[in-house]
Every structure is written in structure tokens, then in C-alpha cells.
mmCIF file of C-alpha atoms in Angstrom:
data_model
loop_
_atom_site.group_PDB
_atom_site.id
_atom_site.type_symbol
_atom_site.label_atom_id
_atom_site.label_comp_id
_atom_site.label_asym_id
_atom_site.label_seq_id
_atom_site.Cartn_x
_atom_site.Cartn_y
_atom_site.Cartn_z
ATOM 1 C CA MET A 235 73.446 -0.312 -56.529
ATOM 2 C CA SER A 236 69.832 0.801 -56.465
ATOM 3 C CA LEU A 237 68.244 4.112 -57.137
ATOM 4 C CA ILE A 238 67.362 4.303 -53.449
ATOM 5 C CA SER A 239 71.083 3.919 -52.555
ATOM 6 C CA ASN A 240 72.015 6.673 -54.910
ATOM 7 C CA GLU A 241 69.391 8.997 -53.413
ATOM 8 C CA ARG A 242 70.717 8.298 -49.821
ATOM 9 C CA ILE A 243 74.168 9.105 -50.983
ATOM 10 C CA LYS A 244 73.015 12.380 -52.573
ATOM 11 C CA LEU A 245 71.087 13.200 -49.356
ATOM 12 C CA SER A 246 74.159 12.647 -47.187
ATOM 13 C CA ALA A 247 76.343 14.683 -49.450
ATOM 14 C CA ALA A 248 73.801 17.537 -49.569
ATOM 15 C CA TYR A 249 73.589 17.488 -45.759
ATOM 16 C CA LEU A 250 77.350 17.880 -45.375
ATOM 17 C CA ASN A 251 77.523 20.563 -48.038
ATOM 18 C CA THR A 252 74.725 22.493 -46.312
ATOM 19 C CA ALA A 253 76.644 22.186 -42.962
ATOM 20 C CA ALA A 254 79.726 23.462 -44.729
ATOM 21 C CA GLY A 255 77.811 26.442 -46.047
ATOM 22 C CA GLY A 256 76.472 27.124 -42.627
ATOM 23 C CA LEU A 257 79.934 26.953 -41.016
ATOM 24 C CA PHE A 258 81.213 29.405 -43.635
ATOM 25 C CA THR A 259 78.389 31.812 -43.159
ATOM 26 C CA ALA A 260 78.448 31.764 -39.361
ATOM 27 C CA GLY A 261 82.206 31.680 -38.861
ATOM 28 C CA VAL A 262 83.589 33.679 -41.758
ATOM 29 C CA VAL A 263 80.964 36.005 -43.174
ATOM 30 C CA ALA A 264 79.366 36.913 -39.822
ATOM 31 C CA ALA A 265 82.661 37.516 -38.123
ATOM 32 C CA LEU A 266 83.860 39.806 -40.901
ATOM 33 C CA VAL A 267 80.599 41.726 -41.032
ATOM 34 C CA ALA A 268 80.511 42.140 -37.257
ATOM 35 C CA THR A 269 84.085 43.448 -37.238
ATOM 36 C CA VAL A 270 83.623 45.815 -40.185
ATOM 37 C CA PHE A 271 80.477 47.357 -38.847
ATOM 38 C CA GLY A 272 81.561 47.261 -35.232
ATOM 39 C CA VAL A 273 78.679 45.200 -33.893
ATOM 40 C CA SER A 274 80.790 42.560 -32.134
ATOM 41 C CA GLY A 275 80.426 42.252 -28.364
ATOM 42 C CA ARG A 276 84.142 42.545 -27.758
ATOM 43 C CA SER A 277 85.865 45.746 -28.813
ATOM 44 C CA ASN A 278 89.309 44.572 -27.814
ATOM 45 C CA LEU A 279 89.455 41.617 -30.110
ATOM 46 C CA SER A 280 92.915 41.317 -31.673
ATOM 47 C CA ALA A 281 93.429 40.808 -35.370
ATOM 48 C CA LEU A 282 95.249 37.569 -34.656
ATOM 49 C CA THR A 283 92.303 36.132 -32.661
ATOM 50 C CA LEU A 284 89.814 37.208 -35.323
ATOM 51 C CA SER A 285 91.904 35.813 -38.199
ATOM 52 C CA GLY A 286 92.554 32.555 -36.273
ATOM 53 C CA GLY A 287 88.819 32.088 -35.584
ATOM 54 C CA ILE A 288 87.949 32.777 -39.239
ATOM 55 C CA ALA A 289 90.671 30.384 -40.389
ATOM 56 C CA ILE A 290 89.288 27.620 -38.204
ATOM 57 C CA PHE A 291 85.755 28.000 -39.537
ATOM 58 C CA PHE A 292 86.955 28.282 -43.067
ATOM 59 C CA LEU A 293 89.124 25.164 -42.884
ATOM 60 C CA ALA A 294 86.259 23.226 -41.195
ATOM 61 C CA SER A 295 83.927 24.388 -44.016
ATOM 62 C CA ILE A 296 86.425 23.200 -46.661
ATOM 63 C CA ALA A 297 86.776 19.834 -44.864
ATOM 64 C CA LEU A 298 83.062 19.237 -44.752
ATOM 65 C CA HIS A 299 82.637 20.230 -48.384
ATOM 66 C CA GLY A 300 85.509 17.831 -49.244
ATOM 67 C CA CYS A 301 83.774 15.025 -47.411
ATOM 68 C CA ALA A 302 80.550 15.790 -49.296
ATOM 69 C CA ARG A 303 82.467 15.480 -52.632
ATOM 70 C CA ILE A 304 83.949 12.170 -51.583
ATOM 71 C CA ILE A 305 80.531 10.797 -50.547
ATOM 72 C CA ARG A 306 79.004 12.109 -53.805
ATOM 73 C CA GLY A 307 81.883 10.210 -55.697
ATOM 74 C CA ARG A 308 80.334 6.919 -54.559
ATOM 75 C CA LEU A 309 77.337 7.425 -56.853
ATOM 76 C CA GLN A 310 76.821 4.665 -59.345
ATOM 77 C CA PRO A 311 75.646 5.284 -62.926
ATOM 78 C CA TRP A 312 71.993 4.604 -63.488
ATOM 79 C CA PRO A 313 71.122 2.845 -66.701
ATOM 80 C CA THR A 314 69.511 5.113 -69.260
ATOM 81 C CA PHE A 315 66.725 4.097 -71.586
ATOM 82 C CA ARG A 316 69.122 3.437 -74.394
ATOM 83 C CA SER A 317 71.022 0.869 -72.362
ATOM 84 C CA TRP A 318 67.944 -1.108 -71.496
ATOM 85 C CA PRO A 319 66.996 -4.115 -73.559
ATOM 86 C CA SER A 320 64.643 -3.318 -76.391
ATOM 87 C CA SER A 321 62.064 -5.735 -75.167
ATOM 88 C CA SER A 322 61.470 -3.685 -72.044
ATOM 89 C CA ARG A 323 60.911 -0.370 -73.835
ATOM 90 C CA ARG A 324 57.196 -0.944 -74.503
#
């Protein structure tokens, strides 16, 4: 596997991990902050609806992060200077 392939794998994993962070921020943190400070548009939102929505976003965030870890696991080790033949170290 080439260095380019490794970089593409890292880019894909970083994209999924960023999406996971965005889901967590938008669905969990923003919902909790809006509820605590009373800035949500609906005042009659039940606790069950709120916790269900937060759980959905939280689980989706965990799933995307898990996919990113799986993709990152496909990285191949790149040879270091010590593993190269001595004739190419000039």
C-alpha cells in the first residue's frame, strides 16, 4: 500500500470523525443547553421526547466514530529509515 493510500484512509477517517463530533454537538450538547437555558422553541417538550432525540444523536455519533476507527484500522505500516536497505540511505 502506498503513502497516498494511507493518506486517503486517514482523510476518510477524519471526515467521519468530524461528522461524529458535529452530530454530538448539534444533537446532544445543543439540545441540553437549549433545555437548561429555556431557549428551545417548544416549551411543552416532554422529557421522554428530549431524551429520545438526544439518544438517537448520541448513538449516531458513536456509530460514525466507530466507522472512523474501523477505517483507520486499515492503515498499513510505512517503512522507517532503519528498515530501508543501507545502500539507499545516502
